[in-house]
PDB file of C-alpha atoms in Angstrom:
ATOM      1  CA  MET A 141      22.093 259.883 242.324  1.00  0.00           C
ATOM      2  CA  PRO A 142      19.012 260.759 244.393  1.00  0.00           C
ATOM      3  CA  VAL A 143      19.299 261.027 248.191  1.00  0.00           C
ATOM      4  CA  ASN A 144      17.405 258.169 248.414  1.00  0.00           C
ATOM      5  CA  ILE A 145      19.195 255.527 246.115  1.00  0.00           C
ATOM      6  CA  PHE A 146      22.214 256.278 248.647  1.00  0.00           C
ATOM      7  CA  GLU A 147      20.785 257.147 252.086  1.00  0.00           C
ATOM      8  CA  PRO A 148      19.534 253.401 252.431  1.00  0.00           C
ATOM      9  CA  PHE A 149      23.500 252.456 252.514  1.00  0.00           C
ATOM     10  CA  VAL A 150      24.638 255.491 255.006  1.00  0.00           C
ATOM     11  CA  LYS A 151      22.067 254.862 257.627  1.00  0.00           C
ATOM     12  CA  SER A 152      22.816 250.924 257.452  1.00  0.00           C
ATOM     13  CA  LEU A 153      26.729 251.192 257.288  1.00  0.00           C
ATOM     14  CA  SER A 154      26.014 253.106 260.689  1.00  0.00           C
ATOM     15  CA  ALA A 155      23.986 250.500 262.242  1.00  0.00           C
ATOM     16  CA  ILE A 156      25.839 247.239 261.377  1.00  0.00           C
ATOM     17  CA  PHE A 157      28.860 248.229 262.392  1.00  0.00           C
ATOM     18  CA  GLU A 158      27.241 249.049 265.823  1.00  0.00           C
ATOM     19  CA  GLU A 159      25.091 246.162 265.640  1.00  0.00           C
ATOM     20  CA  MET A 160      27.501 243.140 264.552  1.00  0.00           C
ATOM     21  CA  ALA A 161      31.236 244.798 265.317  1.00  0.00           C
ATOM     22  CA  GLY A 162      30.006 247.134 268.172  1.00  0.00           C
ATOM     23  CA  ILE A 163      31.912 249.640 266.604  1.00  0.00           C
ATOM     24  CA  GLU A 164      31.217 253.725 265.876  1.00  0.00           C
ATOM     25  CA  VAL A 165      31.412 255.139 263.327  1.00  0.00           C
ATOM     26  CA  LYS A 166      31.426 259.472 262.226  1.00  0.00           C
ATOM     27  CA  LEU A 167      31.022 260.514 258.988  1.00  0.00           C
ATOM     28  CA  GLU A 168      34.614 262.129 258.408  1.00  0.00           C
ATOM     29  CA  SER A 169      33.886 263.549 254.494  1.00  0.00           C
ATOM     30  CA  THR A 170      31.078 262.973 251.297  1.00  0.00           C
ATOM     31  CA  VAL A 171      32.430 263.329 247.967  1.00  0.00           C
ATOM     32  CA  ASN A 172      31.073 263.183 245.239  1.00  0.00           C
ATOM     33  CA  SER A 173      32.964 261.900 242.060  1.00  0.00           C
ATOM     34  CA  GLU A 174      33.416 261.139 238.130  1.00  0.00           C
ATOM     35  CA  TYR A 175      36.919 259.175 238.387  1.00  0.00           C
ATOM     36  CA  GLU A 176      37.046 255.706 237.374  1.00  0.00           C
ATOM     37  CA  GLU A 177      40.277 254.986 239.976  1.00  0.00           C
ATOM     38  CA  ILE A 178      39.312 254.574 243.994  1.00  0.00           C
ATOM     39  CA  ALA A 179      43.186 254.116 246.318  1.00  0.00           C
ATOM     40  CA  ALA A 180      42.330 251.497 248.547  1.00  0.00           C
ATOM     41  CA  LEU A 181      42.038 252.123 252.368  1.00  0.00           C
ATOM     42  CA  GLY A 182      42.828 248.211 252.466  1.00  0.00           C
ATOM     43  CA  VAL A 183      40.687 245.276 252.358  1.00  0.00           C
ATOM     44  CA  VAL A 184      37.794 245.527 249.903  1.00  0.00           C
ATOM     45  CA  SER A 185      34.727 244.514 249.171  1.00  0.00           C
ATOM     46  CA  VAL A 186      32.708 245.119 246.502  1.00  0.00           C
ATOM     47  CA  ILE A 187      28.505 243.911 245.219  1.00  0.00           C
ATOM     48  CA  ASN A 188      27.366 244.205 242.078  1.00  0.00           C
ATOM     49  CA  PHE A 189      23.103 245.388 242.009  1.00  0.00           C
ATOM     50  CA  HIS A 190      20.940 244.922 239.087  1.00  0.00           C
ATOM     51  CA  GLY A 191      17.296 245.633 238.426  1.00  0.00           C
ATOM     52  CA  LYS A 192      15.966 248.647 237.258  1.00  0.00           C
ATOM     53  CA  ILE A 193      18.651 250.307 238.229  1.00  0.00           C
ATOM     54  CA  LYS A 194      22.046 248.692 238.064  1.00  0.00           C
ATOM     55  CA  GLY A 195      24.937 249.934 240.645  1.00  0.00           C
ATOM     56  CA  ARG A 196      28.036 248.304 242.663  1.00  0.00           C
ATOM     57  CA  VAL A 197      28.417 249.145 246.587  1.00  0.00           C
ATOM     58  CA  LEU A 198      32.223 249.039 247.915  1.00  0.00           C
ATOM     59  CA  LEU A 199      33.320 248.641 251.321  1.00  0.00           C
ATOM     60  CA  ASP A 200      36.824 249.148 252.150  1.00  0.00           C
ATOM     61  CA  MET A 201      37.931 249.400 255.715  1.00  0.00           C
ATOM     62  CA  ALA A 202      41.852 250.010 256.604  1.00  0.00           C
ATOM     63  CA  PRO A 203      43.617 246.092 257.576  1.00  0.00           C
ATOM     64  CA  ASN A 204      43.116 247.425 261.520  1.00  0.00           C
ATOM     65  CA  LEU A 205      39.832 247.784 261.369  1.00  0.00           C
ATOM     66  CA  ALA A 206      39.360 244.734 259.439  1.00  0.00           C
ATOM     67  CA  ILE A 207      40.807 242.697 261.816  1.00  0.00           C
ATOM     68  CA  THR A 208      39.101 244.103 265.087  1.00  0.00           C
ATOM     69  CA  ILE A 209      35.838 243.230 263.233  1.00  0.00           C
ATOM     70  CA  ALA A 210      37.060 239.789 262.849  1.00  0.00           C
ATOM     71  CA  GLN A 211      38.133 239.659 266.260  1.00  0.00           C
ATOM     72  CA  ASN A 212      35.261 240.914 267.920  1.00  0.00           C
ATOM     73  CA  LEU A 213      32.545 238.813 266.128  1.00  0.00           C
ATOM     74  CA  MET A 214      34.803 235.066 265.868  1.00  0.00           C
ATOM     75  CA  SER A 215      36.766 235.863 269.691  1.00  0.00           C
ATOM     76  CA  GLU A 216      39.899 234.782 268.071  1.00  0.00           C
ATOM     77  CA  GLN A 217      42.992 236.477 267.668  1.00  0.00           C
ATOM     78  CA  PHE A 218      43.907 237.562 264.092  1.00  0.00           C
ATOM     79  CA  ASP A 219      47.405 239.162 262.990  1.00  0.00           C
ATOM     80  CA  ASP A 220      46.866 239.697 259.342  1.00  0.00           C
ATOM     81  CA  GLU A 221      44.291 241.250 257.432  1.00  0.00           C
ATOM     82  CA  ARG A 222      44.677 238.544 254.531  1.00  0.00           C
ATOM     83  CA  ASP A 223      43.664 235.886 256.695  1.00  0.00           C
ATOM     84  CA  SER A 224      40.423 233.873 255.032  1.00  0.00           C
ATOM     85  CA  MET A 225      37.842 235.102 258.413  1.00  0.00           C
ATOM     86  CA  VAL A 226      39.492 237.896 258.446  1.00  0.00           C
ATOM     87  CA  LEU A 227      38.515 238.620 254.148  1.00  0.00           C
ATOM     88  CA  ALA A 228      34.277 236.482 255.025  1.00  0.00           C
ATOM     89  CA  THR A 229      34.333 239.004 257.527  1.00  0.00           C
ATOM     90  CA  VAL A 230      34.645 241.846 255.424  1.00  0.00           C
ATOM     91  CA  SER A 231      32.383 240.762 252.627  1.00  0.00           C
ATOM     92  CA  GLU A 232      29.397 239.527 254.331  1.00  0.00           C
ATOM     93  CA  MET A 233      28.981 242.733 256.499  1.00  0.00           C
ATOM     94  CA  ASN A 234      29.329 244.461 252.435  1.00  0.00           C
ATOM     95  CA  ASN A 235      26.498 241.754 251.828  1.00  0.00           C
ATOM     96  CA  ILE A 236      24.720 242.720 255.371  1.00  0.00           C
ATOM     97  CA  ILE A 237      24.854 246.230 254.728  1.00  0.00           C
ATOM     98  CA  CYS A 238      23.375 246.520 251.123  1.00  0.00           C
ATOM     99  CA  GLY A 239      20.965 243.668 252.304  1.00  0.00           C
ATOM    100  CA  LYS A 240      19.111 245.906 254.938  1.00  0.00           C
ATOM    101  CA  ALA A 241      19.812 248.678 252.605  1.00  0.00           C
ATOM    102  CA  MET A 242      17.683 246.979 249.794  1.00  0.00           C
ATOM    103  CA  VAL A 243      14.433 246.871 251.965  1.00  0.00           C
ATOM    104  CA  PRO A 244      13.839 250.320 251.959  1.00  0.00           C
ATOM    105  CA  ILE A 245      15.049 250.942 248.296  1.00  0.00           C
ATOM    106  CA  ASN A 246      12.496 247.597 246.829  1.00  0.00           C
ATOM    107  CA  ASN A 247       9.370 248.458 249.250  1.00  0.00           C
ATOM    108  CA  GLU A 248       9.554 251.868 248.782  1.00  0.00           C
ATOM    109  CA  LEU A 249      10.584 252.959 245.319  1.00  0.00           C
ATOM    110  CA  GLY A 250      10.319 249.231 244.187  1.00  0.00           C
ATOM    111  CA  LEU A 251      13.530 248.998 242.071  1.00  0.00           C
ATOM    112  CA  LYS A 252      13.264 245.174 242.148  1.00  0.00           C
ATOM    113  CA  LEU A 253      16.917 244.958 243.466  1.00  0.00           C
ATOM    114  CA  TRP A 254      18.668 242.028 243.728  1.00  0.00           C
ATOM    115  CA  MET A 255      22.598 241.313 244.505  1.00  0.00           C
ATOM    116  CA  SER A 256      25.355 239.528 243.514  1.00  0.00           C
ATOM    117  CA  PRO A 257      27.350 237.549 245.669  1.00  0.00           C
ATOM    118  CA  PRO A 258      30.430 240.042 247.315  1.00  0.00           C
ATOM    119  CA  TYR A 259      33.693 239.471 246.209  1.00  0.00           C
ATOM    120  CA  VAL A 260      36.406 240.564 248.180  1.00  0.00           C
ATOM    121  CA  PHE A 261      40.123 241.565 247.513  1.00  0.00           C
ATOM    122  CA  THR A 262      43.167 243.242 249.861  1.00  0.00           C
ATOM    123  CA  GLY A 263      45.688 246.336 249.176  1.00  0.00           C
ATOM    124  CA  THR A 264      46.549 249.186 250.787  1.00  0.00           C
ATOM    125  CA  ASP A 265      47.001 251.986 247.861  1.00  0.00           C
ATOM    126  CA  THR A 266      45.788 249.790 244.983  1.00  0.00           C
ATOM    127  CA  MET A 267      44.209 250.886 241.948  1.00  0.00           C
ATOM    128  CA  ILE A 268      40.134 249.753 241.716  1.00  0.00           C
ATOM    129  CA  CYS A 269      40.177 250.554 238.335  1.00  0.00           C
ATOM    130  CA  ILE A 270      35.751 250.913 238.155  1.00  0.00           C
ATOM    131  CA  SER A 271      33.720 251.343 235.289  1.00  0.00           C
ATOM    132  CA  LYS A 272      32.607 255.393 235.233  1.00  0.00           C
ATOM    133  CA  ILE A 273      29.728 255.590 236.520  1.00  0.00           C
ATOM    134  CA  PRO A 274      28.854 258.398 238.496  1.00  0.00           C
ATOM    135  CA  SER A 275      29.593 257.478 242.684  1.00  0.00           C
ATOM    136  CA  ALA A 276      29.580 259.296 245.608  1.00  0.00           C
ATOM    137  CA  SER A 277      32.041 258.078 248.851  1.00  0.00           C
ATOM    138  CA  PHE A 278      31.029 258.249 252.284  1.00  0.00           C
ATOM    139  CA  ILE A 279      34.503 258.392 254.215  1.00  0.00           C
ATOM    140  CA  TYR A 280      34.229 257.455 258.319  1.00  0.00           C
ATOM    141  CA  TYR A 281      35.977 257.766 261.335  1.00  0.00           C
ATOM    142  CA  THR A 282      36.186 254.620 263.421  1.00  0.00           C
ATOM    143  CA  ARG A 283      38.615 254.156 266.764  1.00  0.00           C
ATOM    144  CA  TYR A 284      40.477 251.520 265.037  1.00  0.00           C
ATOM    145  CA  GLY A 285      41.097 252.916 261.247  1.00  0.00           C
ATOM    146  CA  LYS A 286      39.136 254.451 258.193  1.00  0.00           C
ATOM    147  CA  VAL A 287      36.094 252.919 256.470  1.00  0.00           C
ATOM    148  CA  LYS A 288      34.799 254.001 252.902  1.00  0.00           C
ATOM    149  CA  LEU A 289      31.744 253.547 251.049  1.00  0.00           C
ATOM    150  CA  ASN A 290      31.801 254.292 247.567  1.00  0.00           C
ATOM    151  CA  ILE A 291      27.903 253.900 245.945  1.00  0.00           C
ATOM    152  CA  ALA A 292      27.633 254.065 242.449  1.00  0.00           C
ATOM    153  CA  PHE A 293      24.340 253.697 240.381  1.00  0.00           C
ATOM    154  CA  GLU A 294      22.524 254.434 236.813  1.00  0.00           C
ATOM    155  CA  ARG A 295      19.950 253.255 234.841  1.00  0.00           C
ATOM    156  CA  GLU A 296      19.472 250.002 233.065  1.00  0.00           C
ATOM    157  CA  ASN A 297      19.616 250.580 229.061  1.00  0.00           C
TER     158      ASN A 297
ATOM    159  CA  MET B  62      18.047 214.903 271.635  1.00  0.00           C
ATOM    160  CA  SER B  63      19.657 217.212 269.884  1.00  0.00           C
ATOM    161  CA  LYS B  64      19.227 217.748 266.198  1.00  0.00           C
ATOM    162  CA  LYS B  65      21.219 217.277 263.312  1.00  0.00           C
ATOM    163  CA  VAL B  66      21.855 220.181 261.020  1.00  0.00           C
ATOM    164  CA  LEU B  67      23.305 221.492 257.666  1.00  0.00           C
ATOM    165  CA  VAL B  68      24.443 225.012 257.023  1.00  0.00           C
ATOM    166  CA  VAL B  69      24.210 226.296 253.513  1.00  0.00           C
ATOM    167  CA  ASP B  70      25.908 229.542 253.394  1.00  0.00           C
ATOM    168  CA  ASP B  71      28.380 231.515 251.155  1.00  0.00           C
ATOM    169  CA  SER B  72      29.847 232.929 254.005  1.00  0.00           C
ATOM    170  CA  PRO B  73      32.433 231.116 255.821  1.00  0.00           C
ATOM    171  CA  LEU B  74      31.642 233.763 258.802  1.00  0.00           C
ATOM    172  CA  ILE B  75      28.436 232.652 258.611  1.00  0.00           C
ATOM    173  CA  HIS B  76      29.421 228.765 258.775  1.00  0.00           C
ATOM    174  CA  ASN B  77      31.991 229.582 262.242  1.00  0.00           C
ATOM    175  CA  LEU B  78      28.970 231.440 263.536  1.00  0.00           C
ATOM    176  CA  ILE B  79      26.369 228.803 263.584  1.00  0.00           C
ATOM    177  CA  LYS B  80      28.585 225.756 263.866  1.00  0.00           C
ATOM    178  CA  ARG B  81      29.393 227.709 267.504  1.00  0.00           C
ATOM    179  CA  ALA B  82      26.018 228.530 268.644  1.00  0.00           C
ATOM    180  CA  VAL B  83      24.627 225.209 267.512  1.00  0.00           C
ATOM    181  CA  GLU B  84      26.567 223.903 268.831  1.00  0.00           C
ATOM    182  CA  ARG B  85      26.761 225.287 272.211  1.00  0.00           C
ATOM    183  CA  SER B  86      22.984 224.388 272.032  1.00  0.00           C
ATOM    184  CA  GLY B  87      23.846 220.780 272.480  1.00  0.00           C
ATOM    185  CA  ASN B  88      23.669 220.190 268.798  1.00  0.00           C
ATOM    186  CA  ILE B  89      25.322 219.207 266.026  1.00  0.00           C
ATOM    187  CA  VAL B  90      26.469 220.925 262.858  1.00  0.00           C
ATOM    188  CA  CYS B  91      26.324 217.343 260.206  1.00  0.00           C
ATOM    189  CA  GLY B  92      27.906 219.097 257.499  1.00  0.00           C
ATOM    190  CA  ASP B  93      28.280 222.726 255.504  1.00  0.00           C
ATOM    191  CA  ALA B  94      28.057 223.891 252.012  1.00  0.00           C
ATOM    192  CA  LYS B  95      29.090 227.039 249.869  1.00  0.00           C
ATOM    193  CA  ASN B  96      26.624 227.200 248.001  1.00  0.00           C
ATOM    194  CA  GLY B  97      22.602 225.574 246.727  1.00  0.00           C
ATOM    195  CA  LYS B  98      24.175 222.898 244.780  1.00  0.00           C
ATOM    196  CA  GLU B  99      26.511 221.136 247.446  1.00  0.00           C
ATOM    197  CA  GLY B 100      23.722 221.905 250.122  1.00  0.00           C
ATOM    198  CA  LEU B 101      21.534 219.665 248.003  1.00  0.00           C
ATOM    199  CA  GLU B 102      23.702 217.231 247.291  1.00  0.00           C
ATOM    200  CA  LEU B 103      24.593 216.980 251.008  1.00  0.00           C
ATOM    201  CA  TYR B 104      21.444 217.356 251.812  1.00  0.00           C
ATOM    202  CA  ARG B 105      20.749 214.428 250.605  1.00  0.00           C
ATOM    203  CA  LYS B 106      23.006 212.219 252.240  1.00  0.00           C
ATOM    204  CA  LEU B 107      23.332 213.796 255.341  1.00  0.00           C
ATOM    205  CA  LEU B 108      19.222 214.106 255.773  1.00  0.00           C
ATOM    206  CA  PRO B 109      19.763 216.820 257.914  1.00  0.00           C
ATOM    207  CA  ASP B 110      16.555 217.379 261.285  1.00  0.00           C
ATOM    208  CA  VAL B 111      17.039 221.162 260.310  1.00  0.00           C
ATOM    209  CA  THR B 112      18.455 222.908 257.120  1.00  0.00           C
ATOM    210  CA  PHE B 113      19.429 226.594 257.225  1.00  0.00           C
ATOM    211  CA  MET B 114      19.680 228.063 254.072  1.00  0.00           C
ATOM    212  CA  ASP B 115      21.262 231.529 252.929  1.00  0.00           C
ATOM    213  CA  ILE B 116      19.360 233.299 250.203  1.00  0.00           C
ATOM    214  CA  ASN B 117      21.893 234.847 248.257  1.00  0.00           C
ATOM    215  CA  MET B 118      24.672 232.712 247.188  1.00  0.00           C
ATOM    216  CA  PRO B 119      26.751 231.897 243.485  1.00  0.00           C
ATOM    217  CA  VAL B 120      25.746 228.421 240.953  1.00  0.00           C
ATOM    218  CA  MET B 121      22.302 227.839 242.846  1.00  0.00           C
ATOM    219  CA  ASP B 122      20.553 230.340 245.242  1.00  0.00           C
ATOM    220  CA  GLY B 123      18.844 229.494 248.423  1.00  0.00           C
ATOM    221  CA  LEU B 124      15.316 229.051 247.025  1.00  0.00           C
ATOM    222  CA  GLU B 125      15.921 227.066 244.167  1.00  0.00           C
ATOM    223  CA  ALA B 126      17.461 224.617 247.379  1.00  0.00           C
ATOM    224  CA  ALA B 127      15.397 225.048 249.625  1.00  0.00           C
ATOM    225  CA  SER B 128      12.727 224.119 246.289  1.00  0.00           C
ATOM    226  CA  LYS B 129      14.497 220.925 245.320  1.00  0.00           C
ATOM    227  CA  ILE B 130      15.137 219.897 249.284  1.00  0.00           C
ATOM    228  CA  ARG B 131      11.042 220.197 249.464  1.00  0.00           C
ATOM    229  CA  GLU B 132      10.477 218.185 246.074  1.00  0.00           C
ATOM    230  CA  ILE B 133      13.231 215.746 247.784  1.00  0.00           C
ATOM    231  CA  ASN B 134      11.057 216.049 251.691  1.00  0.00           C
ATOM    232  CA  ASN B 135       8.157 217.754 251.148  1.00  0.00           C
ATOM    233  CA  ALA B 136       8.483 218.229 255.460  1.00  0.00           C
ATOM    234  CA  ALA B 137      11.624 219.360 255.284  1.00  0.00           C
ATOM    235  CA  VAL B 138      12.901 221.426 258.416  1.00  0.00           C
ATOM    236  CA  ILE B 139      14.026 224.939 256.375  1.00  0.00           C
ATOM    237  CA  ILE B 140      15.204 228.019 258.024  1.00  0.00           C
ATOM    238  CA  MET B 141      16.379 230.580 256.024  1.00  0.00           C
ATOM    239  CA  LEU B 142      18.661 233.320 256.378  1.00  0.00           C
ATOM    240  CA  THR B 143      18.823 235.982 254.471  1.00  0.00           C
ATOM    241  CA  ALA B 144      20.297 239.453 254.686  1.00  0.00           C
ATOM    242  CA  VAL B 145      17.711 240.737 252.167  1.00  0.00           C
ATOM    243  CA  GLY B 146      13.788 240.728 253.892  1.00  0.00           C
ATOM    244  CA  ASP B 147      12.312 242.673 251.260  1.00  0.00           C
ATOM    245  CA  GLU B 148       9.229 241.918 250.142  1.00  0.00           C
ATOM    246  CA  GLU B 149       9.287 240.107 247.239  1.00  0.00           C
ATOM    247  CA  THR B 150      12.234 237.576 248.708  1.00  0.00           C
ATOM    248  CA  ILE B 151       9.786 236.634 251.856  1.00  0.00           C
ATOM    249  CA  LYS B 152       7.129 235.998 249.948  1.00  0.00           C
ATOM    250  CA  LYS B 153       8.891 233.887 247.341  1.00  0.00           C
ATOM    251  CA  ALA B 154      10.695 231.994 250.180  1.00  0.00           C
ATOM    252  CA  SER B 155       6.912 231.728 252.063  1.00  0.00           C
ATOM    253  CA  ALA B 156       5.118 230.440 248.918  1.00  0.00           C
ATOM    254  CA  LEU B 157       8.007 227.158 249.459  1.00  0.00           C
ATOM    255  CA  GLY B 158       6.892 226.619 252.504  1.00  0.00           C
ATOM    256  CA  VAL B 159      10.143 227.426 254.824  1.00  0.00           C
ATOM    257  CA  ASN B 160       9.495 226.928 258.707  1.00  0.00           C
ATOM    258  CA  ALA B 161      11.466 230.559 259.304  1.00  0.00           C
ATOM    259  CA  PHE B 162      13.489 233.296 258.934  1.00  0.00           C
ATOM    260  CA  LEU B 163      16.576 234.028 260.444  1.00  0.00           C
ATOM    261  CA  ASN B 164      17.554 237.963 259.106  1.00  0.00           C
ATOM    262  CA  LYS B 165      21.416 239.004 259.512  1.00  0.00           C
ATOM    263  CA  PRO B 166      22.663 240.357 261.306  1.00  0.00           C
ATOM    264  CA  PHE B 167      21.908 237.656 264.079  1.00  0.00           C
ATOM    265  CA  ASP B 168      22.720 236.654 267.704  1.00  0.00           C
ATOM    266  CA  ASP B 169      23.089 233.184 269.554  1.00  0.00           C
ATOM    267  CA  TYR B 170      20.215 233.419 271.256  1.00  0.00           C
ATOM    268  CA  LYS B 171      17.911 234.382 268.008  1.00  0.00           C
ATOM    269  CA  LEU B 172      19.688 231.280 265.583  1.00  0.00           C
ATOM    270  CA  ILE B 173      18.926 228.936 269.098  1.00  0.00           C
ATOM    271  CA  SER B 174      15.380 229.903 269.356  1.00  0.00           C
ATOM    272  CA  ALA B 175      14.698 229.672 265.960  1.00  0.00           C
ATOM    273  CA  LEU B 176      16.128 226.382 266.495  1.00  0.00           C
ATOM    274  CA  ALA B 177      14.558 225.094 269.303  1.00  0.00           C
ATOM    275  CA  ASN B 178      10.910 226.143 268.072  1.00  0.00           C
ATOM    276  CA  ILE B 179      11.506 224.115 264.973  1.00  0.00           C
TER     277      ILE B 179
END
């Protein structure tokens, strides 16, 4: 996968975590894989893309991190990552990260990408089965837990 | 005089953030919808002063809903909310004559300013 496809997502994640939630992220590791399964950290949001290429972006974070972000945004206390507002927070965060990344991809590369509304689910160590597209995972450390960004794109048939 | 605001967005988080900011500024959220189709129905029923409209939504997207609202009331005040501010999206929304754009993420100040400037 070319750098100019995944780089906007990586930059966008750091910027949005800081801007929306006031949380600093540090890149811990990067993994390139072709596996069809990913073990979830806790709260997962997926957005699918279509255009001149197709793919998906998966944002996965530790339950405590998801709860902290929701609390920072809403100024309310949440105790359970399954709370609808916590799920909505992770979902919208993925939507905003991907939306920001799409601007340079569409404006500079002319790939005419559009994205589906996000969907979200929870489950620590849940195995997520995904279509076999070569993907890159970026795993970040925050003081509230880990977050993973998994990016996969391929040419439209 | 306070303004009646309709919020159309598929995210409950955005509903809550907008409601909080709108009410703090002395205005009223008169309705909220989770997609363009619901938003259009609520627009007909409530005739709000301002509609905050997300673009990327299931069932009916915000561009189509804004276009249909314009058919009902050509002077409707619509503020588009978007996470995707690429040239083509902005061009499509501008062609509908939307009154303002608010890029996500936004803070209370930007939202209240957009509302006050209408």
